[in-house]
Structure formats: C-alpha cells, structure tokens
Amino acid sequence: AQSVTQLDSQVPVFEEAPVELRCNYSSSVSVYLFWYVQYPNQGLQLLLKYLSGSTLVKSINGFEAEFNKSQTSFHLRKPSVHISDTAEYFCAVSDKFSGGYNKLIFGAGTRLAVHP
Amino acid sequence: NAGVTQTPKFRVLKTGQSMTLLCAQDMNHEYMYWYRQDPGMGLRLIHYSVGEGTTAKGEVPDGYNVSRLKKQNFLLGLESAAPSQTSVYFCASSYSAHRTYEQYFGPGTRLTVT
C-alpha cells in the first residue's frame, strides 16, 4: 500500500521569500499525486495534481510541484509567498484501485505560516 | 452550485450521547467519503459509499455508522460518543472511482466530546 511522508510539520517564512514544502511517497508502478490546501476554518481544496506528461505542474496562484520518479518526491514550491498563502498543505497519492473507490492517501500536512 | 455542504459546523457532545452529521452534494457524484482529521495525522477515511444504498468501511470505522439513502446525501452517525472521537470531520465526493479524479471536500464539522 502507498504511503505519503511530509517531511516538515511547520514551515515559517517571511513574505516574498521562496518556500518549498517537501513530500515523498512510497514507490509504485504508476502514481497520481495531488496537493490540497486548507485555509483556516475551511475544507480542503485541490491546488494542483500530477497525472502524466510534464513532470512540472503549476497552479493558478503561483505554486508549482515537480514529480521526481527516481526520488519518489513531489515537492511543492513557490518563488515568492504572500500572507494569504498561510494555510495547511496536504500531499496525497491516489492508491491503486481498491474496493471500488478512489482511494486517496494523505500525508500528515505541513502548516505554512507566512510572516510580514 | 453549493458543492459539498456539511451540517452542523460545530457540536459539543457529552460522552455516551449520539448524533448524526449530514453531508450533501449537488454535483451528482456517485462516490462519497467521510474522513476525520486529527493533528499530525492528516485525513483518515472512516467510511465511504460507491452509490446510493451502498456503504463500506474505510481505515477507521469503529464507533461510526453511515447511510446513503439518497444519492446526494451521506450521513455519519455516532451512536455513543467517546472523547477519542473529538476531531474535525470532513465529507468529500468524487465523480469517478478512477484514480485521476479529484475529491471535493466540504467545510468540515468540528466535534468535541467531553
């Protein structure tokens, strides 16, 4: 079974600085990867996903993530963060078809705190 | 489109009390899920449903029951609440069981059991 490890539980950063949130998954023949974001007191929203093709995927608000098969990683990056990026970020992997449903395995989450 | 909605948003229960959490989606999704979120543990699947009238156990089903009498609704019940069930509960839905499809989440219900 798949597993997901988010290496940092909290990442403090100053506004306009770059940030990287790390995510590693256990190996699999084929893998689909997701980053979800949870703003304070809200549900999870899809930020970006890797299904196939280009290993670099981007979101509409400036985040990007790179799928690295050899290192089994899917790190999330942003070159310049804003206060509004303060949120918890979850990396997730879609496990192989199991029990007839879309099984998502989540990491423990990384809390990004952007300071002025 | 409201997406996925959950009621109530907050609830405090005493040990042994029962309650039902309601999830509704207006996207005509077949698949629905209940998760719990605990600090440092991410989201864990409690129960799920692959269609109206069907339910199945997830990773942490003990102490919970579910029902899906209508396609758009998925209910999560706690028959006898315990402090270990203090958590934030999220409902989600997806169009397909295929691995490439995202899940859409509700805003959550914060439950405290004293």
Coordinates of N, CA and C in Angstrom, one line a residue:
Chain A
A1 N 0.8 -1.2 0.0 CA 0.0 0.0 0.0 C 0.9 1.2 0.0
Q2 N 0.3 2.3 -0.6 CA 1.0 3.5 -0.7 C 1.1 4.2 0.7
S3 N 2.1 5.0 0.8 CA 2.2 5.9 2.0 C 2.8 7.3 1.5
V4 N 2.5 8.3 2.3 CA 3.0 9.6 2.0 C 3.6 10.3 3.2
T5 N 4.8 10.8 3.0 CA 5.5 11.5 4.1 C 5.8 12.9 3.8
Q6 N 5.3 13.8 4.6 CA 5.6 15.2 4.5 C 6.6 15.5 5.6
L7 N 7.7 16.0 5.1 CA 8.9 16.0 6.0 C 8.9 17.1 7.0
D8 N 8.1 18.1 6.8 CA 8.1 19.3 7.7 C 6.6 19.5 8.2
S9 N 6.5 19.5 9.5 CA 5.1 19.7 10.0 C 4.8 21.2 10.0
Q10 N 5.8 22.1 10.1 CA 5.6 23.5 10.1 C 6.7 24.2 9.3
V11 N 6.3 25.2 8.5 CA 7.3 26.0 7.8 C 7.0 27.4 8.0
P12 N 7.8 28.1 8.8 CA 7.6 29.6 8.9 C 8.5 30.3 7.8
V13 N 7.9 31.3 7.2 CA 8.7 32.0 6.2 C 8.2 33.5 6.2
F14 N 9.1 34.4 5.7 CA 8.7 35.8 5.6 C 8.1 36.0 4.2
E15 N 7.2 37.0 4.2 CA 6.5 37.4 3.0 C 7.6 37.7 1.9
E16 N 7.3 37.3 0.7 CA 8.1 37.5 -0.5 C 9.3 36.5 -0.6
A17 N 9.5 35.7 0.4 CA 10.6 34.7 0.4 C 10.1 33.5 -0.4
P18 N 11.0 32.7 -0.9 CA 10.7 31.4 -1.6 C 10.4 30.4 -0.5
V19 N 9.6 29.4 -0.9 CA 9.3 28.3 0.0 C 9.2 26.9 -0.7
E20 N 9.6 25.9 0.0 CA 9.5 24.5 -0.6 C 8.9 23.7 0.5
L21 N 7.8 23.0 0.2 CA 7.2 22.0 1.1 C 7.4 20.6 0.5
R22 N 8.0 19.8 1.3 CA 8.5 18.5 0.8 C 7.5 17.4 1.0
C23 N 7.5 16.5 0.0 CA 6.6 15.4 0.0 C 7.3 14.2 -0.6
N24 N 7.3 13.1 0.0 CA 7.8 11.8 -0.5 C 6.7 10.7 -0.5
Y25 N 6.7 9.9 -1.4 CA 5.7 8.8 -1.4 C 6.4 7.5 -1.6
S26 N 5.7 6.4 -1.2 CA 6.4 5.1 -1.4 C 6.2 4.7 -2.9
S27 N 7.1 3.9 -3.4 CA 7.2 3.7 -4.8 C 6.0 2.9 -5.3
S28 N 5.7 3.1 -6.5 CA 4.6 2.3 -7.2 C 4.9 2.3 -8.7
V29 N 4.3 1.4 -9.3 CA 4.4 1.3 -10.8 C 3.9 2.5 -11.4
S30 N 2.7 2.9 -11.1 CA 2.1 4.1 -11.6 C 1.5 4.9 -10.4
V31 N 1.6 6.2 -10.5 CA 1.2 7.0 -9.4 C 0.6 8.3 -9.9
Y32 N -0.4 8.7 -9.1 CA -1.1 10.0 -9.4 C -1.0 10.8 -8.1
L33 N -0.5 12.1 -8.2 CA -0.2 12.8 -7.0 C -1.0 14.1 -6.9
F34 N -1.3 14.6 -5.7 CA -2.1 15.8 -5.5 C -1.5 16.6 -4.4
W35 N -1.7 17.9 -4.5 CA -1.5 18.8 -3.4 C -2.9 19.5 -3.1
Y36 N -3.3 19.4 -1.9 CA -4.5 20.1 -1.4 C -4.1 21.2 -0.4
V37 N -4.9 22.2 -0.4 CA -4.6 23.3 0.5 C -5.9 23.5 1.4
Q38 N -5.6 23.8 2.7 CA -6.7 24.0 3.6 C -6.5 25.4 4.3
Y39 N -7.2 26.4 3.9 CA -7.2 27.7 4.6 C -7.9 27.6 5.9
P40 N -7.5 28.5 6.8 CA -8.1 28.4 8.2 C -9.6 28.3 8.2
N41 N -10.1 27.3 8.9 CA -11.5 27.1 9.1 C -12.3 26.8 7.8
Q42 N -11.6 26.2 6.9 CA -12.2 25.8 5.6 C -11.9 24.3 5.3
G43 N -12.6 23.8 4.3 CA -12.3 22.5 3.9 C -11.1 22.4 2.9
L44 N -10.7 21.3 2.4 CA -9.6 21.1 1.5 C -10.0 21.5 0.1
Q45 N -9.0 22.1 -0.6 CA -9.3 22.5 -2.0 C -8.1 21.9 -2.8
L46 N -8.3 21.4 -4.0 CA -7.3 21.0 -4.8 C -6.4 22.1 -5.3
L47 N -5.1 22.0 -5.1 CA -4.2 23.0 -5.5 C -3.6 22.7 -6.9
L48 N -3.1 21.5 -7.0 CA -2.6 21.0 -8.3 C -2.5 19.5 -8.3
K49 N -2.3 18.9 -9.4 CA -2.2 17.5 -9.5 C -1.2 17.0 -10.6
Y50 N -0.6 15.9 -10.4 CA 0.2 15.3 -11.5 C -0.5 14.0 -11.9
L51 N -0.8 13.8 -13.1 CA -1.4 12.6 -13.6 C -0.4 11.9 -14.6
S52 N 0.1 12.7 -15.5 CA 1.0 12.1 -16.5 C 1.6 13.3 -17.3
G53 N 2.5 13.0 -18.2 CA 3.1 14.0 -19.1 C 4.2 14.8 -18.4
S54 N 4.2 16.2 -18.5 CA 5.2 17.0 -18.0 C 5.3 16.8 -16.5
T55 N 6.5 16.7 -16.0 CA 6.7 16.4 -14.6 C 6.6 17.7 -13.7
L56 N 6.5 18.9 -14.4 CA 6.3 20.1 -13.6 C 4.9 20.6 -13.8
V57 N 4.1 20.7 -12.7 CA 2.7 21.1 -12.8 C 2.6 22.4 -12.0
K58 N 1.7 23.2 -12.5 CA 1.5 24.6 -11.9 C 0.1 24.8 -11.5
S59 N -0.1 25.7 -10.4 CA -1.4 26.1 -10.0 C -1.6 27.6 -10.5
I60 N -2.8 28.0 -10.4 CA -3.1 29.4 -10.9 C -2.6 30.4 -10.0
N61 N -2.3 30.1 -8.7 CA -1.8 31.2 -7.8 C -0.3 31.1 -7.6
G62 N 0.5 30.5 -8.5 CA 1.9 30.7 -8.5 C 2.7 29.5 -7.9
F63 N 2.0 28.5 -7.3 CA 2.7 27.3 -6.8 C 3.0 26.4 -8.0
E64 N 4.0 25.6 -7.8 CA 4.4 24.5 -8.7 C 4.9 23.3 -8.0
A65 N 4.8 22.2 -8.6 CA 5.3 21.0 -8.0 C 6.0 20.1 -9.1
E66 N 7.0 19.4 -8.7 CA 7.7 18.6 -9.7 C 7.7 17.2 -9.3
F67 N 7.2 16.3 -10.2 CA 7.2 14.9 -10.0 C 8.6 14.4 -10.3
N68 N 9.2 13.7 -9.3 CA 10.5 13.1 -9.5 C 10.4 11.6 -9.2
K69 N 10.4 10.9 -10.2 CA 10.2 9.4 -10.1 C 11.3 8.7 -9.4
S70 N 12.6 9.1 -9.7 CA 13.7 8.5 -9.1 C 13.9 8.7 -7.6
Q71 N 13.4 9.9 -7.2 CA 13.5 10.2 -5.8 C 12.1 10.1 -5.1
T72 N 11.2 9.6 -5.8 CA 9.8 9.4 -5.3 C 9.3 10.6 -4.5
S73 N 9.5 11.8 -5.1 CA 9.1 13.0 -4.5 C 8.2 13.9 -5.3
F74 N 7.5 14.7 -4.6 CA 6.5 15.6 -5.3 C 6.5 16.9 -4.5
H75 N 7.6 17.6 -4.5 CA 7.8 18.8 -3.6 C 7.0 20.0 -4.2
L76 N 6.5 20.8 -3.3 CA 5.7 22.0 -3.7 C 6.6 23.2 -3.5
R77 N 6.6 24.1 -4.5 CA 7.4 25.3 -4.4 C 6.6 26.6 -4.8
K78 N 7.1 27.7 -4.2 CA 6.6 29.0 -4.7 C 7.7 30.0 -4.6
P79 N 8.0 30.7 -5.6 CA 9.2 31.6 -5.6 C 9.1 32.8 -4.6
S80 N 7.8 33.2 -4.4 CA 7.6 34.4 -3.5 C 6.2 34.3 -2.9
V81 N 6.2 34.1 -1.6 CA 4.9 33.8 -0.9 C 4.3 35.1 -0.4
H82 N 2.9 35.0 -0.3 CA 2.1 36.1 0.3 C 1.5 35.7 1.6
I83 N 1.1 36.7 2.3 CA 0.5 36.4 3.6 C -0.7 35.5 3.4
S84 N -1.4 35.7 2.3 CA -2.6 34.9 2.0 C -2.3 33.4 1.7
D85 N -1.1 33.1 1.6 CA -0.7 31.7 1.4 C -0.6 30.9 2.7
T86 N -0.8 31.6 3.8 CA -0.8 30.9 5.1 C -2.0 29.9 5.1
A87 N -1.6 28.6 5.3 CA -2.6 27.6 5.3 C -1.9 26.3 5.6
E88 N -2.7 25.2 5.6 CA -2.1 23.9 5.8 C -2.1 23.2 4.4
Y89 N -1.0 22.5 4.1 CA -0.9 21.9 2.7 C -0.8 20.4 2.9
F90 N -1.6 19.7 2.2 CA -1.6 18.2 2.2 C -1.1 17.6 0.9
C91 N -0.2 16.7 1.0 CA 0.2 16.0 -0.2 C -0.6 14.7 -0.2
A92 N -1.0 14.2 -1.3 CA -1.8 13.0 -1.3 C -1.5 12.2 -2.6
V93 N -1.6 10.9 -2.4 CA -1.3 10.0 -3.6 C -2.6 9.1 -3.8
S94 N -2.9 8.9 -5.0 CA -4.1 8.0 -5.3 C -3.6 6.6 -5.4
D95 N -4.1 5.8 -4.5 CA -3.7 4.4 -4.4 C -4.3 3.6 -5.6
K96 N -3.7 2.5 -5.8 CA -4.3 1.6 -6.9 C -5.7 1.3 -6.6
F97 N -6.5 1.1 -7.6 CA -7.9 0.8 -7.5 C -8.2 -0.3 -6.4
S98 N -8.9 0.1 -5.4 CA -9.1 -0.8 -4.3 C -10.5 -0.7 -3.8
G99 N -11.2 -1.7 -3.7 CA -12.5 -1.7 -3.1 C -13.5 -0.9 -3.9
G100 N -13.2 -0.6 -5.1 CA -14.2 0.1 -6.0 C -14.3 1.6 -5.8
Y101 N -13.3 2.2 -5.1 CA -13.5 3.6 -4.9 C -12.1 4.3 -5.1
N102 N -12.2 5.6 -5.2 CA -11.0 6.4 -5.4 C -10.3 6.6 -4.1
K103 N -9.3 5.8 -3.8 CA -8.6 5.9 -2.5 C -7.5 6.9 -2.5
L104 N -7.6 7.9 -1.7 CA -6.6 8.9 -1.5 C -5.8 8.6 -0.2
I105 N -4.5 8.6 -0.3 CA -3.7 8.5 0.9 C -3.1 9.9 1.2
F106 N -3.3 10.4 2.4 CA -2.8 11.8 2.7 C -1.6 11.7 3.6
G107 N -0.7 12.7 3.4 CA 0.3 13.0 4.3 C -0.2 13.7 5.6
A108 N 0.6 13.9 6.5 CA 0.2 14.5 7.8 C -0.1 16.0 7.7
G109 N 0.4 16.6 6.6 CA 0.2 18.0 6.4 C 1.4 18.9 6.9
T110 N 1.5 20.0 6.2 CA 2.6 21.0 6.5 C 1.9 22.3 6.7
R111 N 2.1 22.9 7.9 CA 1.5 24.2 8.1 C 2.4 25.3 7.7
L112 N 2.0 26.0 6.7 CA 2.9 27.2 6.2 C 2.4 28.4 6.8
A113 N 3.3 29.1 7.5 CA 3.0 30.4 8.2 C 3.8 31.5 7.6
V114 N 3.2 32.4 6.9 CA 3.9 33.5 6.2 C 3.8 34.7 7.1
H115 N 5.0 35.3 7.5 CA 5.0 36.4 8.4 C 5.4 37.7 7.6
P116 N 4.8 38.8 8.0 CA 5.2 40.1 7.3 C 6.6 40.5 7.6
Chain B
N1 N -24.1 26.5 -7.7 CA -23.6 25.2 -7.2 C -23.0 25.4 -5.8
A2 N -23.6 24.7 -4.8 CA -23.0 24.9 -3.4 C -21.9 23.9 -3.3
G3 N -21.7 22.9 -4.1 CA -20.7 21.9 -3.9 C -21.0 20.9 -2.9
V4 N -20.1 20.8 -1.9 CA -20.4 19.9 -0.8 C -20.6 20.7 0.5
T5 N -21.7 20.4 1.1 CA -22.1 21.1 2.4 C -22.2 20.2 3.5
Q6 N -21.9 20.7 4.7 CA -22.0 19.8 5.9 C -22.7 20.6 7.0
T7 N -23.6 19.8 7.7 CA -24.2 20.4 8.9 C -24.1 19.4 10.1
P8 N -23.9 19.8 11.3 CA -23.6 21.2 11.7 C -22.2 21.6 11.5
K9 N -21.8 22.8 11.7 CA -20.4 23.2 11.6 C -19.6 22.9 12.9
F10 N -20.3 23.0 14.0 CA -19.7 22.8 15.3 C -20.7 22.0 16.2
R11 N -20.1 21.2 17.1 CA -21.0 20.4 18.0 C -20.2 20.0 19.2
V12 N -20.8 20.1 20.4 CA -20.2 19.6 21.6 C -21.1 18.5 22.2
L13 N -20.6 17.4 22.4 CA -21.3 16.2 22.9 C -20.8 15.8 24.3
K14 N -21.6 15.2 25.1 CA -21.1 14.5 26.3 C -20.9 13.1 25.9
T15 N -20.0 12.4 26.6 CA -19.7 11.0 26.4 C -21.0 10.2 26.5
G16 N -21.2 9.3 25.5 CA -22.4 8.5 25.5 C -23.5 9.0 24.7
Q17 N -23.5 10.3 24.4 CA -24.5 10.9 23.5 C -24.4 10.4 22.1
S18 N -25.4 10.6 21.3 CA -25.4 10.2 19.9 C -25.7 11.5 19.1
M19 N -25.2 11.4 17.8 CA -25.5 12.5 16.9 C -25.3 12.0 15.5
T20 N -25.9 12.8 14.5 CA -25.7 12.5 13.1 C -25.2 13.7 12.4
L21 N -24.2 13.5 11.6 CA -23.6 14.6 10.7 C -24.2 14.4 9.3
L22 N -24.6 15.5 8.7 CA -25.2 15.4 7.4 C -24.2 16.0 6.4
C23 N -24.1 15.3 5.3 CA -23.3 15.8 4.1 C -24.2 15.8 2.9
A24 N -24.2 16.8 2.1 CA -25.0 16.9 0.9 C -24.1 17.5 -0.2
Q25 N -24.3 16.9 -1.4 CA -23.5 17.4 -2.6 C -24.5 17.5 -3.7
D26 N -24.3 18.6 -4.5 CA -25.2 18.9 -5.6 C -24.5 18.7 -7.0
M27 N -23.5 17.9 -7.0 CA -22.7 17.7 -8.3 C -23.0 16.3 -8.9
N28 N -24.0 15.6 -8.4 CA -24.4 14.3 -9.0 C -23.3 13.3 -8.9
H29 N -22.5 13.4 -7.9 CA -21.3 12.4 -7.8 C -21.8 11.1 -7.2
E30 N -21.3 10.0 -7.7 CA -21.6 8.7 -7.2 C -20.9 8.4 -5.9
Y31 N -19.7 8.9 -5.8 CA -18.8 8.4 -4.7 C -18.8 9.5 -3.6
M32 N -18.9 9.0 -2.3 CA -18.9 9.9 -1.2 C -18.1 9.3 -0.1
Y33 N -17.5 10.2 0.7 CA -16.5 9.7 1.7 C -16.7 10.5 3.0
W34 N -16.4 9.9 4.1 CA -16.2 10.6 5.4 C -14.8 10.4 5.9
Y35 N -14.2 11.5 6.3 CA -12.8 11.5 6.8 C -12.9 12.1 8.2
R36 N -11.9 11.8 9.0 CA -11.6 12.6 10.2 C -10.2 13.1 10.1
Q37 N -10.0 14.3 10.7 CA -8.7 15.0 10.6 C -8.3 15.2 12.0
D38 N -7.1 14.7 12.4 CA -6.5 14.9 13.7 C -5.1 15.5 13.5
P39 N -4.7 16.3 14.5 CA -3.4 16.9 14.4 C -2.3 16.0 14.1
G40 N -1.4 16.2 13.1 CA -0.3 15.4 12.9 C -0.6 14.1 12.2
M41 N -1.9 13.9 11.8 CA -2.2 12.6 11.2 C -2.9 12.7 9.9
G42 N -3.0 13.9 9.4 CA -3.6 14.0 8.1 C -5.1 13.6 8.1
L43 N -5.6 13.2 7.0 CA -7.0 12.7 7.0 C -7.1 11.2 6.9
R44 N -8.0 10.6 7.6 CA -8.1 9.2 7.6 C -9.6 8.9 7.2
L45 N -9.7 7.9 6.4 CA -11.0 7.5 5.8 C -11.8 6.7 6.9
I46 N -13.1 7.1 7.1 CA -13.9 6.4 8.1 C -14.8 5.4 7.4
H47 N -15.6 5.9 6.5 CA -16.5 5.1 5.6 C -16.6 5.8 4.3
Y48 N -17.1 5.0 3.3 CA -17.3 5.5 2.0 C -18.5 4.9 1.4
S49 N -18.9 5.5 0.2 CA -20.1 4.9 -0.5 C -19.8 5.0 -2.0
V50 N -20.1 4.0 -2.7 CA -19.9 4.0 -4.1 C -21.2 4.2 -4.9
G51 N -22.3 4.5 -4.2 CA -23.5 4.8 -4.8 C -24.7 4.7 -3.8
E52 N -25.8 5.2 -4.3 CA -27.0 5.2 -3.4 C -27.3 3.8 -2.9
G53 N -27.5 3.7 -1.6 CA -27.8 2.5 -1.0 C -26.6 1.6 -0.6
T54 N -25.4 2.0 -0.9 CA -24.2 1.2 -0.6 C -23.3 2.0 0.3
T55 N -22.7 1.3 1.3 CA -21.7 1.9 2.1 C -20.6 0.8 2.4
A56 N -19.4 1.2 2.8 CA -18.3 0.3 3.1 C -17.4 1.0 4.1
K57 N -16.6 0.1 4.8 CA -15.7 0.6 5.8 C -14.4 1.1 5.2
G58 N -13.9 2.2 5.8 CA -12.6 2.7 5.5 C -11.6 2.2 6.5
E59 N -10.6 3.1 6.8 CA -9.5 2.7 7.7 C -9.9 2.7 9.1
V60 N -10.7 3.6 9.6 CA -11.0 3.8 11.0 C -12.5 3.8 11.2
P61 N -13.2 2.7 11.0 CA -14.7 2.7 11.0 C -15.3 2.5 12.4
D62 N -14.5 2.1 13.4 CA -15.1 1.7 14.7 C -15.8 2.9 15.4
G63 N -17.0 2.6 15.8 CA -17.7 3.7 16.6 C -18.6 4.6 15.7
Y64 N -18.6 4.3 14.4 CA -19.3 5.1 13.4 C -20.2 4.2 12.6
N65 N -21.4 4.8 12.2 CA -22.2 4.1 11.1 C -22.6 5.2 10.1
V66 N -22.9 4.7 8.9 CA -23.2 5.6 7.8 C -24.5 5.1 7.1
S67 N -25.1 6.0 6.4 CA -26.2 5.6 5.5 C -26.2 6.5 4.3
R68 N -26.6 6.0 3.1 CA -26.7 6.7 1.9 C -28.1 6.4 1.2
L69 N -29.1 6.9 1.8 CA -30.5 6.6 1.3 C -30.8 7.4 0.0
K70 N -30.1 8.5 -0.2 CA -30.3 9.3 -1.4 C -28.9 9.6 -2.0
K71 N -28.8 9.7 -3.3 CA -27.5 9.9 -3.9 C -26.8 11.1 -3.4
Q72 N -27.5 12.2 -3.2 CA -26.9 13.4 -2.8 C -26.5 13.5 -1.3
N73 N -27.0 12.6 -0.5 CA -26.7 12.7 0.9 C -26.0 11.6 1.5
F74 N -25.1 11.9 2.4 CA -24.3 10.8 3.1 C -24.2 11.2 4.6
L75 N -24.8 10.3 5.4 CA -24.9 10.6 6.9 C -23.9 9.8 7.6
L76 N -23.3 10.5 8.6 CA -22.4 9.8 9.5 C -23.0 9.9 10.9
G77 N -23.1 8.7 11.6 CA -23.7 8.6 12.9 C -22.7 8.2 13.9
L78 N -22.8 8.8 15.1 CA -22.0 8.3 16.3 C -23.1 7.8 17.3
E79 N -23.1 6.6 17.6 CA -24.1 6.0 18.4 C -23.9 6.3 19.9
S80 N -22.6 6.3 20.3 CA -22.3 6.5 21.7 C -20.9 7.2 21.7
A81 N -21.0 8.5 21.7 CA -19.7 9.3 21.5 C -18.7 9.1 22.6
A82 N -17.4 9.1 22.2 CA -16.3 8.9 23.2 C -15.4 10.1 23.0
P83 N -14.6 10.5 24.0 CA -13.6 11.6 23.8 C -12.7 11.3 22.7
S84 N -12.3 10.1 22.4 CA -11.4 9.8 21.3 C -12.0 10.2 19.9
Q85 N -13.3 10.5 19.9 CA -13.9 10.9 18.6 C -13.9 12.4 18.4
T86 N -13.3 13.1 19.4 CA -13.1 14.6 19.2 C -12.2 14.7 18.0
S87 N -12.7 15.5 17.0 CA -12.0 15.6 15.8 C -12.7 16.6 14.9
V88 N -12.1 16.8 13.7 CA -12.8 17.6 12.7 C -13.1 16.6 11.6
Y89 N -14.4 16.6 11.2 CA -14.9 15.6 10.2 C -15.2 16.3 8.9
F90 N -14.6 15.6 7.9 CA -14.8 16.2 6.5 C -15.5 15.1 5.6
C91 N -16.5 15.6 4.9 CA -17.1 14.8 3.9 C -16.5 15.2 2.5
A92 N -16.5 14.3 1.6 CA -16.0 14.5 0.3 C -16.8 13.7 -0.7
S93 N -16.7 14.2 -2.0 CA -17.3 13.4 -3.1 C -16.4 13.4 -4.3
S94 N -16.7 12.4 -5.2 CA -15.9 12.4 -6.4 C -16.8 11.8 -7.5
Y95 N -16.6 12.2 -8.7 CA -17.4 11.8 -9.9 C -17.1 10.4 -10.2
S96 N -15.9 10.0 -10.0 CA -15.5 8.6 -10.5 C -14.6 8.0 -9.5
A97 N -14.5 6.6 -9.6 CA -13.6 5.9 -8.8 C -12.2 5.9 -9.4
H98 N -12.1 6.4 -10.6 CA -10.8 6.3 -11.2 C -9.8 7.2 -10.4
R99 N -8.6 6.7 -10.4 CA -7.5 7.4 -9.6 C -7.2 8.8 -10.0
T100 N -7.5 9.2 -11.2 CA -7.1 10.5 -11.7 C -8.1 11.6 -11.2
Y101 N -9.3 11.2 -10.7 CA -10.3 12.2 -10.4 C -10.1 12.7 -9.0
E102 N -10.2 14.0 -8.8 CA -10.1 14.7 -7.5 C -11.3 14.4 -6.7
Q103 N -11.1 14.6 -5.4 CA -12.2 14.6 -4.5 C -12.5 16.1 -4.1
Y104 N -13.8 16.4 -3.9 CA -14.3 17.7 -3.5 C -14.7 17.6 -2.0
F105 N -14.2 18.6 -1.2 CA -14.4 18.5 0.2 C -15.4 19.5 0.7
G106 N -16.1 19.2 1.8 CA -17.0 20.1 2.5 C -16.2 20.9 3.4
P107 N -16.8 21.9 4.1 CA -16.1 22.8 5.0 C -15.7 22.2 6.4
G108 N -16.3 21.0 6.7 CA -15.9 20.4 8.0 C -16.9 20.6 9.1
T109 N -16.9 19.7 10.0 CA -17.6 19.8 11.3 C -16.7 19.5 12.4
R110 N -16.6 20.5 13.3 CA -15.7 20.4 14.5 C -16.5 19.8 15.6
L111 N -16.1 18.6 16.0 CA -16.8 17.9 17.1 C -16.0 17.7 18.3
T112 N -16.5 18.1 19.5 CA -15.8 18.0 20.7 C -16.7 17.1 21.6
V113 N -16.0 16.0 22.2 CA -16.7 15.1 23.1 C -16.1 15.2 24.4
T114 N -16.9 15.6 25.4 CA -16.4 15.9 26.8 C -16.7 14.7 27.7

